[in-house]
Short mmCIF file of C-alpha atoms and ligand atoms in Angstrom, two decimals:
data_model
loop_
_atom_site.label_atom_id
_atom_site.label_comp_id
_atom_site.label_asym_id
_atom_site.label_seq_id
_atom_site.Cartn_x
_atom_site.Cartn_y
_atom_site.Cartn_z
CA UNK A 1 237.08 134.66 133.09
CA UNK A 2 233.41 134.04 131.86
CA UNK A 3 231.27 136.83 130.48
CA UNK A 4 228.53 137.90 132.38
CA UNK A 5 225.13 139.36 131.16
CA UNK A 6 223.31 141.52 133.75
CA UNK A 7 219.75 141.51 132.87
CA UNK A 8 216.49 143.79 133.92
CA UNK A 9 218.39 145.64 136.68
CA UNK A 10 217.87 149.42 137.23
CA UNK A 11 220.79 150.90 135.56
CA UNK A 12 221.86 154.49 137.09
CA UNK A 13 224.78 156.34 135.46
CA UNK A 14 224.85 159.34 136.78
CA UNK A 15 227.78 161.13 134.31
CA UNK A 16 225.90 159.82 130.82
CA UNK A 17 222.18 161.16 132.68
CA UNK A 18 220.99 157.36 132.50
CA UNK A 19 217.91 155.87 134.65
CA UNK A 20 216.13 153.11 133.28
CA UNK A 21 215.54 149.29 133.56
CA UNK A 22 218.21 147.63 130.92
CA UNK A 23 220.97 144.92 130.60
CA UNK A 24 224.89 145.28 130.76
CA UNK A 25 227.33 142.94 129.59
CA UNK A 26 231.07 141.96 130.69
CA UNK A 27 234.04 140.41 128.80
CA UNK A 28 237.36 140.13 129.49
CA UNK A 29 237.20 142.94 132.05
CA UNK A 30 235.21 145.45 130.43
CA UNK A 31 231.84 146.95 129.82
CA UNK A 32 230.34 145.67 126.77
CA UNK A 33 226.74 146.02 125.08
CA UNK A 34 224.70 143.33 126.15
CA UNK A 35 224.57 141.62 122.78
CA UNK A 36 228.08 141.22 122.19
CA UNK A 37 228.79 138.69 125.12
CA UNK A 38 229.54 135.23 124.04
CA UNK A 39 228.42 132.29 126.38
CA UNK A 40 227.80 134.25 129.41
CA UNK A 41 226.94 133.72 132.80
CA UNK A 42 223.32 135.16 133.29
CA UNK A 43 222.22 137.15 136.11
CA UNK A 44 218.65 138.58 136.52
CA UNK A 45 218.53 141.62 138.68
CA UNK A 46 215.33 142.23 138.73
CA UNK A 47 214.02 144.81 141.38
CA UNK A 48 217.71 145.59 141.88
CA UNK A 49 219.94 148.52 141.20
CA UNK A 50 223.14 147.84 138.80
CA UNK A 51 225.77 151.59 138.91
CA UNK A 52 229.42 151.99 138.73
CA UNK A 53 231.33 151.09 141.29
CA UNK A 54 231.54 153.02 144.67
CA UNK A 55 234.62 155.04 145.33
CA UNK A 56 236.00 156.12 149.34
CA UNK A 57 237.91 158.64 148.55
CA UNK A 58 238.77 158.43 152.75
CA UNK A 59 239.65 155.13 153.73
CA UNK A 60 242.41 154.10 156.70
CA UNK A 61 243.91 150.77 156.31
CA UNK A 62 246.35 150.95 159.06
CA UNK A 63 249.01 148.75 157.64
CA UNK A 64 251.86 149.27 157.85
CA UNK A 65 252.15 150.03 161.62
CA UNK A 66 248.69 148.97 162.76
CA UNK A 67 247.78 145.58 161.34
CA UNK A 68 245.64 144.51 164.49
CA UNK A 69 243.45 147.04 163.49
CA UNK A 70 243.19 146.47 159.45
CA UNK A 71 245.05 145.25 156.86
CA UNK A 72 245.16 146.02 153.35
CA UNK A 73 243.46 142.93 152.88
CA UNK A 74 240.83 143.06 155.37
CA UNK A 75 239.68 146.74 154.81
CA UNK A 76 239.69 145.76 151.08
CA UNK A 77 237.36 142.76 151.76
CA UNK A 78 235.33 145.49 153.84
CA UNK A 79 235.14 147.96 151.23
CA UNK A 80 234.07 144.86 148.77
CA UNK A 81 231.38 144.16 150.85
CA UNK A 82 230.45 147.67 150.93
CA UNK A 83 229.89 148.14 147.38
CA UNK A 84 233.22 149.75 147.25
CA UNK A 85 235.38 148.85 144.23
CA UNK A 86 237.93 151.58 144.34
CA UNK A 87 239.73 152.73 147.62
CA UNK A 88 242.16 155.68 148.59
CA UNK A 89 244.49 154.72 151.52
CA UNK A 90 245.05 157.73 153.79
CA UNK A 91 249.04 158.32 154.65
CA UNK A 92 249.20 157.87 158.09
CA UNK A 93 250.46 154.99 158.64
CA UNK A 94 253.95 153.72 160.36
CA UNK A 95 255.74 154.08 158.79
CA UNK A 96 253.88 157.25 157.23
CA UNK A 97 253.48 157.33 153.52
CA UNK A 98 255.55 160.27 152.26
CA UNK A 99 258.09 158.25 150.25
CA UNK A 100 258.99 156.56 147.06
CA UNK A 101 259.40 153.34 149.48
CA UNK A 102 256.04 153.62 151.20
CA UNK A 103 253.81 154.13 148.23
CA UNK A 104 255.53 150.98 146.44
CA UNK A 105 255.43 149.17 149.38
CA UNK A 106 251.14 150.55 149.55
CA UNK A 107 250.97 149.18 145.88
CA UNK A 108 252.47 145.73 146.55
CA UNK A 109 249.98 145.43 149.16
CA UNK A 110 247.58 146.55 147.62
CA UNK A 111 247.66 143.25 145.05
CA UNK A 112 246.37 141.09 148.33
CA UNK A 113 242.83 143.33 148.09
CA UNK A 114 240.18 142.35 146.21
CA UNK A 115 239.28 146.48 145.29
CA UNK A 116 241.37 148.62 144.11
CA UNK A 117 243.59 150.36 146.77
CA UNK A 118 244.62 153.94 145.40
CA UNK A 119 247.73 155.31 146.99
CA UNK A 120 247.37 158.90 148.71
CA UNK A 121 250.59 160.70 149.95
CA UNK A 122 251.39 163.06 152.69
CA UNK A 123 251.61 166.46 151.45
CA UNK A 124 254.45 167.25 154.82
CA UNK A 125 257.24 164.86 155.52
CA UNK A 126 256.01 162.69 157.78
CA UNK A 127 252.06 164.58 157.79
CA UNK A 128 254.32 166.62 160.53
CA UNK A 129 253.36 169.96 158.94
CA UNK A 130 256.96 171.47 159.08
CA UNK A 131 258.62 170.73 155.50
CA UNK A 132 256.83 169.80 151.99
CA UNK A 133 257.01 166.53 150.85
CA UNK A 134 259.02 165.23 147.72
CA UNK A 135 255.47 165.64 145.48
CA UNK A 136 256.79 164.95 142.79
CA UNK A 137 258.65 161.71 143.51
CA UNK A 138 255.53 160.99 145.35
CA UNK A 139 253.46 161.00 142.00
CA UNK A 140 256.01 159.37 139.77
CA UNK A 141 255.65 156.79 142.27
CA UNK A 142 251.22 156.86 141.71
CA UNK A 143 249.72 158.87 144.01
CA UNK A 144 245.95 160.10 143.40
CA UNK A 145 246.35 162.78 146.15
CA UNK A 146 247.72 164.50 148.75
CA UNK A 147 246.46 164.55 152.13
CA UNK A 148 248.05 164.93 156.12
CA UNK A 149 244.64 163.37 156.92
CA UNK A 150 244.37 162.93 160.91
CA UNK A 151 246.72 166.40 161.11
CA UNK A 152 246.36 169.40 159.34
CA UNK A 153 249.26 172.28 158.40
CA UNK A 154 249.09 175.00 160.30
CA UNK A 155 251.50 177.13 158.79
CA UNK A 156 249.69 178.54 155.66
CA UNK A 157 252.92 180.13 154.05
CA UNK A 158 253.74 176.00 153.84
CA UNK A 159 250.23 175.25 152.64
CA UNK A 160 250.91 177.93 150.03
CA UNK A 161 253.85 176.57 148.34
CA UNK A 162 252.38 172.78 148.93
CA UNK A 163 248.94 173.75 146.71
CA UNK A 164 251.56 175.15 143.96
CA UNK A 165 253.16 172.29 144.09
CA UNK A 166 250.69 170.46 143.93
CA UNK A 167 249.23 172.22 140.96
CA UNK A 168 252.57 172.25 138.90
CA UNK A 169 252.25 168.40 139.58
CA UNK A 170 248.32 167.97 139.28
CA UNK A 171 247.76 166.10 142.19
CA UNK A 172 244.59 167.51 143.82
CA UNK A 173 244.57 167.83 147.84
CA UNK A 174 242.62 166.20 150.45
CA UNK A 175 242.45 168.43 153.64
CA UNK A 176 241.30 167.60 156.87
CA UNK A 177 240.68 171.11 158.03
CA UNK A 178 241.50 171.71 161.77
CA UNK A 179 242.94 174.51 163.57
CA UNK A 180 244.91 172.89 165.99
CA UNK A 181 245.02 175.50 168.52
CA UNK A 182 241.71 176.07 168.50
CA UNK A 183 240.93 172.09 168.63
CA UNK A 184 243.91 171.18 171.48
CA UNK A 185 242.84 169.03 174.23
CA UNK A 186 239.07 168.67 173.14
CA UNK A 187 237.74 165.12 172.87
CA UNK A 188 233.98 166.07 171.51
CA UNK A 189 232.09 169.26 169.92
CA UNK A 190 231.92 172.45 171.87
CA UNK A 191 228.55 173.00 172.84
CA UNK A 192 225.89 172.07 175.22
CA UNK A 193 226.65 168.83 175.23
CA UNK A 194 229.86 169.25 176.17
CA UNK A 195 229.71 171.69 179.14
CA UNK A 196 226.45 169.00 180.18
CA UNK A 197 229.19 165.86 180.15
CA UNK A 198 232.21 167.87 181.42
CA UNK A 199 234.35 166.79 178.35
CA UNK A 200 236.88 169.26 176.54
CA UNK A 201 235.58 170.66 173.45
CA UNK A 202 236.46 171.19 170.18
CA UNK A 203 235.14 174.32 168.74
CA UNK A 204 232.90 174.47 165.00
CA UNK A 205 235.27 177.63 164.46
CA UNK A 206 238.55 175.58 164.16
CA UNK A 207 237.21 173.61 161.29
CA UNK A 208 235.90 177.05 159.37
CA UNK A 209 238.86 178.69 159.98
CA UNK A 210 240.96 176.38 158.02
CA UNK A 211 237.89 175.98 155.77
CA UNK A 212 237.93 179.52 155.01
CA UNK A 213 242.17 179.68 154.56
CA UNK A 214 241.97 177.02 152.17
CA UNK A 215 239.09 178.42 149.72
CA UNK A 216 241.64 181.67 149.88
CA UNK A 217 244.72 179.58 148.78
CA UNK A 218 242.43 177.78 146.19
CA UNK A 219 241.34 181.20 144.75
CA UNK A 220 244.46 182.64 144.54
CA UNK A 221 246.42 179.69 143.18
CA UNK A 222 243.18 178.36 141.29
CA UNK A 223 243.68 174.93 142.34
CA UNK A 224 241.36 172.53 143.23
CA UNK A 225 241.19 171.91 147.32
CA UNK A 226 238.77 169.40 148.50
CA UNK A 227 237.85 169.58 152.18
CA UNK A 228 237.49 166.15 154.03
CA UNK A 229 234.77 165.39 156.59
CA UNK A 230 233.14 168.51 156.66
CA UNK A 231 230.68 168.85 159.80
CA UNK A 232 229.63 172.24 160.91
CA UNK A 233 226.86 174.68 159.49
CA UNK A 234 228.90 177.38 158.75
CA UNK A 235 231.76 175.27 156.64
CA UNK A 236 228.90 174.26 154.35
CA UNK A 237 228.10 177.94 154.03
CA UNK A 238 231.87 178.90 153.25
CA UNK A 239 231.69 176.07 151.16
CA UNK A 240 228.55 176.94 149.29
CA UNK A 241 229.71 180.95 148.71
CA UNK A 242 233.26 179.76 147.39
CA UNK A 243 231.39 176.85 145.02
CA UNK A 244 228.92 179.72 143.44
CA UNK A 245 231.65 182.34 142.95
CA UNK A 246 234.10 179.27 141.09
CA UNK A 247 236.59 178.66 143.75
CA UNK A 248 237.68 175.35 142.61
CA UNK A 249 236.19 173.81 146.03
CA UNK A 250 234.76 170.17 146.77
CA UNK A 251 233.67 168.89 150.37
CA UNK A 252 232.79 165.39 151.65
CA UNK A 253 230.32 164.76 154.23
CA UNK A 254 230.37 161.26 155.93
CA UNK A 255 227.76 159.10 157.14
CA UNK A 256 228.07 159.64 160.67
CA UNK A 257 228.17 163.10 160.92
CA UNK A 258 224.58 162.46 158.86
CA UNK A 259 223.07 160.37 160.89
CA UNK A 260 224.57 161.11 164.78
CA UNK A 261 224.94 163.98 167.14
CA UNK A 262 226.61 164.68 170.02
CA UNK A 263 224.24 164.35 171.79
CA UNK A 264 225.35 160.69 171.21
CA UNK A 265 227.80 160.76 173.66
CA UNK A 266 225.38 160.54 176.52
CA UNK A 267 226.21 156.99 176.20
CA UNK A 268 229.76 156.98 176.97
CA UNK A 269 230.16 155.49 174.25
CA UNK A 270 233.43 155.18 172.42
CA UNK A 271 232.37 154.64 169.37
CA UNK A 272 230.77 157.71 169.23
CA UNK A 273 234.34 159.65 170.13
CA UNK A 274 236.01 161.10 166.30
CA UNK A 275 237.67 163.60 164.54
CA UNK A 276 235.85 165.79 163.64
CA UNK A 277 233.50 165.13 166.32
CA UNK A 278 230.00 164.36 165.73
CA UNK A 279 227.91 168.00 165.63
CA UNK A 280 224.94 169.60 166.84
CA UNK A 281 221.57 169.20 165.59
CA UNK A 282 221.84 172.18 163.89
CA UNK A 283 224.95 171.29 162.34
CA UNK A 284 223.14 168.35 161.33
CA UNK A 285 220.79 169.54 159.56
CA UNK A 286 222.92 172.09 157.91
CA UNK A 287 225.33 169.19 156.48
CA UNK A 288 222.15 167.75 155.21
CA UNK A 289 220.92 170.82 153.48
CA UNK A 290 224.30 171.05 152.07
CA UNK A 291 224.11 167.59 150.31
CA UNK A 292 220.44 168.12 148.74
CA UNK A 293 221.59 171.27 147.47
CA UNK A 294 224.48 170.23 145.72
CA UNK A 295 227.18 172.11 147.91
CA UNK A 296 228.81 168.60 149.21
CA UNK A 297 229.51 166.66 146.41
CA UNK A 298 230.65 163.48 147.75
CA UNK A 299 230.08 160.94 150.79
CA UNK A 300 233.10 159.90 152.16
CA UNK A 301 233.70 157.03 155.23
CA UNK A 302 236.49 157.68 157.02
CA UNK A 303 236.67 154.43 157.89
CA UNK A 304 238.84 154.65 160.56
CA UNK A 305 239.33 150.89 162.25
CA UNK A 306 240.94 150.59 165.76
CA UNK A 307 240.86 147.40 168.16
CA UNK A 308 238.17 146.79 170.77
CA UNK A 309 241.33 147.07 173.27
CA UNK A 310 241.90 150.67 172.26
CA UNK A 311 238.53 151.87 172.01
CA UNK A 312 237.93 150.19 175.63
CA UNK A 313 239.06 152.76 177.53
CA UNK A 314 237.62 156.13 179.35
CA UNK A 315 236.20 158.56 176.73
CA UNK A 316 239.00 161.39 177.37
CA UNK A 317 241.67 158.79 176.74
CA UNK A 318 239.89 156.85 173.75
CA UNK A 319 241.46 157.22 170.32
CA UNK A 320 239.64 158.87 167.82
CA UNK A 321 237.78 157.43 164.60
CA UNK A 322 235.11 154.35 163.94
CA UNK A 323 234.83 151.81 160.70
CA UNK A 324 232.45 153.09 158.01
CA UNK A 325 233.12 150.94 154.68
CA UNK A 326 230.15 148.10 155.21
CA UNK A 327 227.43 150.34 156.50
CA UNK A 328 228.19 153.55 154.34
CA UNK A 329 225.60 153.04 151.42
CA UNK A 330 222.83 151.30 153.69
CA UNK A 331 222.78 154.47 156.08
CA UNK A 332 222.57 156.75 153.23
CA UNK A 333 220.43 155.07 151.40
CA UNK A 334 217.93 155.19 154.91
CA UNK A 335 218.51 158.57 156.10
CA UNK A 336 218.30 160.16 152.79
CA UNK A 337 216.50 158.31 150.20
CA UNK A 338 214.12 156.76 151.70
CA UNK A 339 213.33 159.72 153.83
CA UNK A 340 212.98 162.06 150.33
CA UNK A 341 216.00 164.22 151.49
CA UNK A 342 217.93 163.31 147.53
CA UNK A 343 216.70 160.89 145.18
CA UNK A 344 218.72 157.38 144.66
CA UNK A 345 220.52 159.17 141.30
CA UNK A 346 221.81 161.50 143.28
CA UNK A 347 222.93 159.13 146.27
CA UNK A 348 224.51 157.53 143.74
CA UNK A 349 226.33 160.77 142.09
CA UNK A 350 227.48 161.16 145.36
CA UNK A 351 229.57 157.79 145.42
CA UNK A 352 230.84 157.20 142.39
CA UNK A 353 230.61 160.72 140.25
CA UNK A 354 231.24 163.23 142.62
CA UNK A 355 234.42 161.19 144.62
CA UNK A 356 236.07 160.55 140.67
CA UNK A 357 235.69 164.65 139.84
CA UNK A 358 237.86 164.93 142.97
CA UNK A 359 240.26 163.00 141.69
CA UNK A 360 240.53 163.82 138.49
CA UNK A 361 239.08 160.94 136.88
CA UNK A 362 237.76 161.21 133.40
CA UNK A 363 234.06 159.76 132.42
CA UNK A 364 233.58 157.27 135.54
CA UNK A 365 230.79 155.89 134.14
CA UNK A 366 229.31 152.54 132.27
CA UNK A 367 230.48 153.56 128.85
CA UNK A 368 230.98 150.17 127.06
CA UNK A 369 235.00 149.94 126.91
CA UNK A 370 235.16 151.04 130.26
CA UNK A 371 237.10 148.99 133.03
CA UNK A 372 233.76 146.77 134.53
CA UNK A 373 233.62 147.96 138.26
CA UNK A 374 229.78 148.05 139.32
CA UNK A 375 227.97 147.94 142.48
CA UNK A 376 224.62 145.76 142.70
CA UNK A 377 222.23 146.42 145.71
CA UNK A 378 218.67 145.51 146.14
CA UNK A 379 217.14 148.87 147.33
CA UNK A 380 214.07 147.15 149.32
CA UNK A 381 215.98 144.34 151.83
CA UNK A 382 215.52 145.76 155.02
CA UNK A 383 218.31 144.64 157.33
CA UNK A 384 219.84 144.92 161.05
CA UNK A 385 223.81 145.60 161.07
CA UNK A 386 225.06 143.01 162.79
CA UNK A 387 228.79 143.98 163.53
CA UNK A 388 230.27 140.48 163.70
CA UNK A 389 229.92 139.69 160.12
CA UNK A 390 231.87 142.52 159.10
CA UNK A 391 234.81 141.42 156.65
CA UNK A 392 236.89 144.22 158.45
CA UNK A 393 239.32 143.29 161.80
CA UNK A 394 237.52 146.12 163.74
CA UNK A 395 234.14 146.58 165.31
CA UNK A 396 234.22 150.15 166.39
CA UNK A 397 231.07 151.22 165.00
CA UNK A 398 228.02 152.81 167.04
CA UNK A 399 225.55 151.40 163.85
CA UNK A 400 225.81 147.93 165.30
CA UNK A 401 221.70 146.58 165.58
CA UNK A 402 220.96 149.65 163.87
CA UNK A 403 218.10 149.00 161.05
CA UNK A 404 218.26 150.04 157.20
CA UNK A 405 217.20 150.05 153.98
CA UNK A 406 219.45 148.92 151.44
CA UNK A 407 221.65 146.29 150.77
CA UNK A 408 224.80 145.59 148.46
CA UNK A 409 224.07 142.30 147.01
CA UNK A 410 227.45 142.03 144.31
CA UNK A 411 230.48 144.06 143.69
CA UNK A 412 232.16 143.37 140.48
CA UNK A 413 235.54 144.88 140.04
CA UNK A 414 237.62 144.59 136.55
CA UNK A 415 234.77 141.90 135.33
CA UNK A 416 235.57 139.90 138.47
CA UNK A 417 233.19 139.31 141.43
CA UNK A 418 234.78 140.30 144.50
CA UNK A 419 231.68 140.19 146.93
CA UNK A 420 228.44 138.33 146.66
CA UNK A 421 225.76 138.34 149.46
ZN1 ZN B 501 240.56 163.47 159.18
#
């Protein structure tokens, strides 16, 4: 593998405080200093941005079980062309991953993606919620977390004994926080928009109650929780009152429920039909006070792939979730750079930092001697999404001829390019 010498690019590091116009080298892998690579390939990035490499810490590849959907493969080519080099693969699959056999069969895989595919493990046999899974088989065998993403445990003297374990193990925990008595039946958020359409809703209140359960357990056990796709205004405020007394807390906050409300679902759309359902304005707005202030700490996809023929049915009966991975940084980027809401540093924080404290990972940044996973994106190309050049096997996205600002030109993971525009 040749060396390559990044010159002139806008270098942001958010963990070592760095924002300035410099040059980064590669070889054999790594990051070097840009004087000590030997007959290099040359790239001038100037006017572009040069930062570690993104990480999903919510990804759904739907393989095993669903490979007409996604594929490890195809959802790692996605997240490539996403700026994406490091992936975790939610559990639910079909088999589900809560074995020895399922996260070895994940990692085999995961050597036919071109990012790296990080193995997460259901936390209940099965993501059933009834029994705890073997945790600690589960991370002898590599996990990065735990998570019964798509279902939540309702039985908090289970979740209990789960965060111990999960403590006495150090895995940290990725919830998806839903009440599911509350939430039964409802295909969209409870409000308005709902009673207007005639649709079942699902109430804010049976995300914050599970919200509020789990910064109890994290308190008491003082382990870390970190709450996946949050979406209402008053889970960012339980969120931000746990975070300023210490409750070791996190929350993600994906693009959609950023940039979309129900109100959406005028359309009939399908794509606009997911768990947790898109919010009110209000909610909205909340979310994205929530990020500028610091209280949500990462963005997070979801990316949640399912075939046109599933999608293609009546919005009551239409399963829910939509893709993310290739139009994650580019709707950011719009809706909150651009518009002044955070500054690109902190956009950045917010893929790469923030998703790495999660998990535990020490110094993600472009320390020379680190593992060379970067992200390149020219921060001026104004673009339309256009679906059907995605690299992933769905299309269920409702950002399809959407415009942005903001486009991922190279992803470079382990010194190798993965993606080039
Ligand atoms: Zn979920």
């Amino acid at each position: 593998m040749k060396d390559l010498l990044f010159k002139n690019a806008r270098i942001i590091d958010p963990v070592r405080n760095v924002d300035a116009k410099g040059d980064l080298g590669v070889s054999n892998g790594l990051i070097v200093e840009a004087s000590e690579v030997k007959d290099a390939t040359v790239i001038d990035l100037s006017g572009k941005v040069l930062t570690p490499g993104f990480i999903d810490i919510h990804v759904h590849l739907r393989q095993p079980g669903n490979s007409d959907a996604e594929t490890v493969a195809t959802g790692g080519a996605a997240a490539a062309a996403g700026g994406f080099t490091s992936i975790v693969a939610m559990p639910n699959t079909k088999p589900p991953a809560d074995t020895v056999g399922a996260i070895e069969l994940l990692r085999n895989m995961a050597k036919k993606s071109p990012v790296k595919v990080l193995p997460c493990g259901n936390m209940s046999v099965g993501g059933q919620g009834e029994a705890m899974a073997g945790i600690g088989s589960l991370k002898e065998a590599g996990i990065v977390a735990l998570s019964d993403d798509g279902r939540c445990v309702q039985n908090h003297g289970l979740m209990r004994h789960i965060v111990e374990y999960a403590k006495a193990f150090g895995v940290p925990i990725l919830d998806h926080c839903e009440d599911s008595s509350l939430a039964a039946g409802g295909v969209m958020h409870e409000g308005k928009w709902s009673v207007l359409l005639g649709f079942n809703g699902i109430p804010a209140a049976a995300e914050e109650l599970i919200i509020t359960r789990n910064v109890l357990l994290a308190q008491e056990i003082n382990w870390r929780i970190h709450m996946q796709h949050v979406s209402t205004r008053e889970s960012v405020n339980i969120l931000r009152y746990a975070r300023s007394r210490g409750i070791p807390v996190t929350g993600e906050a994906t693009p959609h429920h950023l940039t979309l409300t129900d109100e959406c679902i005028k359309k009939f759309d399908t794509n606009y039909k997911m768990n947790p359902p898109l919010r009110s304005e209000e909610d909205r707005q909340a979310l994205i006070a929530g990020v500028a202030d610091g209280t949500i700490t990462v963005i997070a996809t979801d990316h949640a792939p399912h075939t046109a023929t599933a999608k293609e049915v009546e919005f009551d009966h239409a399963p829910f979730g939509i893709i993310g991975l290739e139009t994650a940084f580019a709707l950011c980027h719009t809706e909150l750079v651009t518009k002044g809401v955070i500054d690109l540093p902190h956009l950045i924080r917010m893929m790469t930092a923030g998703p790495a404290e999660v998990l535990g990972l020490e110094d993600y940044s472009l320390r020379p001697g680190r593992p060379a996973d970067l992200t390149i994106f020219d921060p001026a190309e104004e673009y339309v999404i256009d679906s059907s050049k995605f690299f992933s096997k769905s299309r269920n996205t409702p950002f399809n001829g959407r415009s942005v600002i903001g486009r991922i030109i190279m992803t470079v993971v382990d010194g190798k390019v993965v993606y080039q525009k």
